[in-house]
PDB file of C-alpha atoms in Angstrom:
ATOM      1  CA  UNK A  20     -25.661  73.576 -15.628  1.00  0.00           C
ATOM      2  CA  UNK A  21     -21.893  74.186 -15.865  1.00  0.00           C
ATOM      3  CA  UNK A  22     -20.756  77.526 -14.551  1.00  0.00           C
ATOM      4  CA  UNK A  23     -17.677  79.352 -15.821  1.00  0.00           C
ATOM      5  CA  UNK A  24     -16.646  82.718 -14.485  1.00  0.00           C
ATOM      6  CA  UNK A  25     -14.001  85.044 -15.862  1.00  0.00           C
ATOM      7  CA  UNK A  26     -12.896  88.464 -14.786  1.00  0.00           C
ATOM      8  CA  UNK A  27     -13.774  91.294 -17.154  1.00  0.00           C
ATOM      9  CA  UNK A  28     -11.050  93.295 -18.816  1.00  0.00           C
ATOM     10  CA  UNK A  29      -7.607  92.361 -20.041  1.00  0.00           C
ATOM     11  CA  UNK A  30      -6.789  89.817 -17.317  1.00  0.00           C
ATOM     12  CA  UNK A  31      -7.939  86.329 -18.316  1.00  0.00           C
ATOM     13  CA  UNK A  32      -7.631  84.884 -14.815  1.00  0.00           C
ATOM     14  CA  UNK A  33     -10.885  83.329 -13.641  1.00  0.00           C
ATOM     15  CA  UNK A  34     -12.786  84.141 -10.496  1.00  0.00           C
ATOM     16  CA  UNK A  35     -13.784  81.105  -8.447  1.00  0.00           C
ATOM     17  CA  UNK A  36     -17.531  81.040  -7.860  1.00  0.00           C
ATOM     18  CA  UNK A  37     -18.912  80.489  -4.368  1.00  0.00           C
ATOM     19  CA  UNK A  38     -20.129  77.085  -5.575  1.00  0.00           C
ATOM     20  CA  UNK A  39     -16.604  76.166  -6.707  1.00  0.00           C
ATOM     21  CA  UNK A  40     -15.120  77.294  -3.385  1.00  0.00           C
ATOM     22  CA  UNK A  41     -17.654  75.232  -1.425  1.00  0.00           C
ATOM     23  CA  UNK A  42     -17.036  72.091  -3.477  1.00  0.00           C
ATOM     24  CA  UNK A  43     -13.257  72.458  -3.089  1.00  0.00           C
ATOM     25  CA  UNK A  44     -13.562  73.021   0.679  1.00  0.00           C
ATOM     26  CA  UNK A  45     -15.841  70.018   1.202  1.00  0.00           C
ATOM     27  CA  UNK A  46     -14.373  67.438  -1.203  1.00  0.00           C
ATOM     28  CA  UNK A  47     -11.033  65.655  -0.916  1.00  0.00           C
ATOM     29  CA  UNK A  48      -8.773  64.684  -2.436  1.00  0.00           C
ATOM     30  CA  UNK A  49      -8.329  66.861  -5.491  1.00  0.00           C
ATOM     31  CA  UNK A  50      -6.651  65.354  -8.543  1.00  0.00           C
ATOM     32  CA  UNK A  51      -3.836  67.387 -10.075  1.00  0.00           C
ATOM     33  CA  UNK A  52      -2.751  66.779 -13.673  1.00  0.00           C
ATOM     34  CA  UNK A  53       0.654  67.943 -14.880  1.00  0.00           C
ATOM     35  CA  UNK A  54       2.949  67.172 -17.799  1.00  0.00           C
ATOM     36  CA  UNK A  55       6.691  67.368 -18.222  1.00  0.00           C
ATOM     37  CA  UNK A  56       8.296  69.411 -20.996  1.00  0.00           C
ATOM     38  CA  UNK A  57       7.962  66.486 -23.435  1.00  0.00           C
ATOM     39  CA  UNK A  58       4.235  66.174 -22.679  1.00  0.00           C
ATOM     40  CA  UNK A  59       4.357  63.013 -20.543  1.00  0.00           C
ATOM     41  CA  UNK A  60       1.366  63.327 -18.177  1.00  0.00           C
ATOM     42  CA  UNK A  61       1.092  62.691 -14.458  1.00  0.00           C
ATOM     43  CA  UNK A  62      -1.951  62.703 -12.150  1.00  0.00           C
ATOM     44  CA  UNK A  63      -1.620  62.921  -8.385  1.00  0.00           C
ATOM     45  CA  UNK A  64      -4.195  63.038  -5.573  1.00  0.00           C
ATOM     46  CA  UNK A  65      -3.836  65.998  -3.204  1.00  0.00           C
ATOM     47  CA  UNK A  66      -5.543  65.932   0.170  1.00  0.00           C
ATOM     48  CA  UNK A  67      -4.310  69.463   0.858  1.00  0.00           C
ATOM     49  CA  UNK A  68      -6.034  71.099  -2.148  1.00  0.00           C
ATOM     50  CA  UNK A  69      -7.727  74.313  -0.973  1.00  0.00           C
ATOM     51  CA  UNK A  70      -8.887  77.784  -1.997  1.00  0.00           C
ATOM     52  CA  UNK A  71      -6.449  80.617  -1.336  1.00  0.00           C
ATOM     53  CA  UNK A  72      -8.615  83.472  -2.652  1.00  0.00           C
ATOM     54  CA  UNK A  73     -11.008  84.277  -5.514  1.00  0.00           C
ATOM     55  CA  UNK A  74      -8.319  83.678  -8.151  1.00  0.00           C
ATOM     56  CA  UNK A  75      -5.975  81.081  -6.638  1.00  0.00           C
ATOM     57  CA  UNK A  76      -6.027  77.562  -5.252  1.00  0.00           C
ATOM     58  CA  UNK A  77      -3.126  75.769  -3.627  1.00  0.00           C
ATOM     59  CA  UNK A  78      -1.866  72.425  -2.437  1.00  0.00           C
ATOM     60  CA  UNK A  79       1.126  71.241  -0.474  1.00  0.00           C
ATOM     61  CA  UNK A  80       3.876  69.113  -1.932  1.00  0.00           C
ATOM     62  CA  UNK A  81       4.190  66.435   0.741  1.00  0.00           C
ATOM     63  CA  UNK A  82       5.500  63.516  -1.345  1.00  0.00           C
ATOM     64  CA  UNK A  83       5.170  64.685  -4.955  1.00  0.00           C
ATOM     65  CA  UNK A  84       8.550  64.699  -6.678  1.00  0.00           C
ATOM     66  CA  UNK A  85       7.134  64.058 -10.169  1.00  0.00           C
ATOM     67  CA  UNK A  86       4.354  66.663  -9.822  1.00  0.00           C
ATOM     68  CA  UNK A  87       6.814  69.290  -8.613  1.00  0.00           C
ATOM     69  CA  UNK A  88       9.414  68.453 -11.268  1.00  0.00           C
ATOM     70  CA  UNK A  89       6.759  68.688 -13.981  1.00  0.00           C
ATOM     71  CA  UNK A  90       5.525  72.059 -12.720  1.00  0.00           C
ATOM     72  CA  UNK A  91       9.052  73.456 -12.673  1.00  0.00           C
ATOM     73  CA  UNK A  92       9.410  72.432 -16.354  1.00  0.00           C
ATOM     74  CA  UNK A  93       5.849  73.224 -17.423  1.00  0.00           C
ATOM     75  CA  UNK A  94       3.630  75.359 -15.154  1.00  0.00           C
ATOM     76  CA  UNK A  95       0.385  74.451 -16.948  1.00  0.00           C
ATOM     77  CA  UNK A  96      -1.860  72.464 -14.619  1.00  0.00           C
ATOM     78  CA  UNK A  97      -5.378  71.113 -14.400  1.00  0.00           C
ATOM     79  CA  UNK A  98      -7.233  70.060 -11.263  1.00  0.00           C
ATOM     80  CA  UNK A  99     -10.408  68.080 -10.700  1.00  0.00           C
ATOM     81  CA  UNK A 100     -12.388  67.893  -7.476  1.00  0.00           C
ATOM     82  CA  UNK A 101     -15.325  65.481  -7.686  1.00  0.00           C
ATOM     83  CA  UNK A 102     -17.843  64.253  -5.133  1.00  0.00           C
ATOM     84  CA  UNK A 103     -18.705  60.777  -6.464  1.00  0.00           C
ATOM     85  CA  UNK A 104     -21.897  60.585  -4.401  1.00  0.00           C
ATOM     86  CA  UNK A 105     -23.438  63.728  -5.906  1.00  0.00           C
ATOM     87  CA  UNK A 106     -21.448  63.825  -9.172  1.00  0.00           C
ATOM     88  CA  UNK A 107     -20.851  67.527  -8.556  1.00  0.00           C
ATOM     89  CA  UNK A 108     -17.399  68.880  -9.013  1.00  0.00           C
ATOM     90  CA  UNK A 109     -15.013  71.564 -10.162  1.00  0.00           C
ATOM     91  CA  UNK A 110     -12.446  71.628 -12.958  1.00  0.00           C
ATOM     92  CA  UNK A 111      -9.680  74.208 -12.775  1.00  0.00           C
ATOM     93  CA  UNK A 112      -7.061  75.068 -15.378  1.00  0.00           C
ATOM     94  CA  UNK A 113      -4.205  77.425 -14.654  1.00  0.00           C
ATOM     95  CA  UNK A 114      -0.532  78.163 -14.126  1.00  0.00           C
ATOM     96  CA  UNK A 115       1.383  76.987 -11.079  1.00  0.00           C
ATOM     97  CA  UNK A 116       4.079  78.623  -8.991  1.00  0.00           C
ATOM     98  CA  UNK A 117       6.119  76.365  -6.709  1.00  0.00           C
ATOM     99  CA  UNK A 118       7.014  78.110  -3.439  1.00  0.00           C
ATOM    100  CA  UNK A 119       9.686  76.793  -1.075  1.00  0.00           C
ATOM    101  CA  UNK A 120       9.930  79.856   1.158  1.00  0.00           C
ATOM    102  CA  UNK A 121       8.170  83.098   1.995  1.00  0.00           C
ATOM    103  CA  UNK A 122       5.212  84.211   4.075  1.00  0.00           C
ATOM    104  CA  UNK A 123       2.582  82.040   2.358  1.00  0.00           C
ATOM    105  CA  UNK A 124       4.833  78.970   2.436  1.00  0.00           C
ATOM    106  CA  UNK A 125       5.517  79.523   6.139  1.00  0.00           C
ATOM    107  CA  UNK A 126       1.840  80.045   7.031  1.00  0.00           C
ATOM    108  CA  UNK A 127       0.499  77.027   5.130  1.00  0.00           C
ATOM    109  CA  UNK A 128       3.369  74.833   6.346  1.00  0.00           C
ATOM    110  CA  UNK A 129       2.671  75.784   9.984  1.00  0.00           C
ATOM    111  CA  UNK A 130      -1.058  75.075   9.560  1.00  0.00           C
ATOM    112  CA  UNK A 131      -0.416  71.657   8.013  1.00  0.00           C
ATOM    113  CA  UNK A 132       2.086  70.729  10.722  1.00  0.00           C
ATOM    114  CA  UNK A 133      -0.221  71.821  13.544  1.00  0.00           C
ATOM    115  CA  UNK A 134      -3.526  70.494  12.176  1.00  0.00           C
ATOM    116  CA  UNK A 135      -2.446  67.373  10.287  1.00  0.00           C
ATOM    117  CA  UNK A 136       1.148  66.657  11.295  1.00  0.00           C
ATOM    118  CA  UNK A 137       2.254  67.003   7.664  1.00  0.00           C
ATOM    119  CA  UNK A 138       5.531  68.508   6.471  1.00  0.00           C
ATOM    120  CA  UNK A 139       5.351  70.483   3.232  1.00  0.00           C
ATOM    121  CA  UNK A 140       8.381  70.491   0.965  1.00  0.00           C
ATOM    122  CA  UNK A 141       6.757  73.118  -1.260  1.00  0.00           C
ATOM    123  CA  UNK A 142       3.466  74.944  -1.604  1.00  0.00           C
ATOM    124  CA  UNK A 143       2.033  75.055  -5.120  1.00  0.00           C
ATOM    125  CA  UNK A 144      -0.156  78.064  -5.914  1.00  0.00           C
ATOM    126  CA  UNK A 145      -2.331  77.834  -9.021  1.00  0.00           C
ATOM    127  CA  UNK A 146      -3.437  81.055 -10.725  1.00  0.00           C
ATOM    128  CA  UNK A 147      -6.820  80.060 -12.116  1.00  0.00           C
ATOM    129  CA  UNK A 148      -7.271  80.690 -15.852  1.00  0.00           C
ATOM    130  CA  UNK A 149     -10.569  78.836 -16.107  1.00  0.00           C
ATOM    131  CA  UNK A 150     -12.931  77.240 -13.623  1.00  0.00           C
ATOM    132  CA  UNK A 151     -16.013  75.161 -14.414  1.00  0.00           C
ATOM    133  CA  UNK A 152     -18.456  73.666 -11.922  1.00  0.00           C
ATOM    134  CA  UNK A 153     -20.721  70.789 -12.873  1.00  0.00           C
TER     135      UNK A 153
END
């Protein structure tokens, strides 16, 4: 049964369920869908897709010039994480912020360099508007 969770009150940002967090942590890559200001779509696989907290997910821009350019023009984003073996997954819709400096950028960049020898150009943080598990 699909599960959608939203915070109560005026804020429409979604809360990621424990099931959604587990699926995101255990399944890679995540697919990120963006569109430029004219609506031309782009989908890109992200092996760095991860949960930041109950209301945010993130990924690193390693080699994603089109994804980043689209998000700077149009911050609306959708992500899909799917385990093909179990057919369980998570869909996330939200708004992205592209970070090229700051504490979070520095921390995630250091972790990626140390653990995976990857260099992040940017860190993209998605504020989750809606999250559905299936």
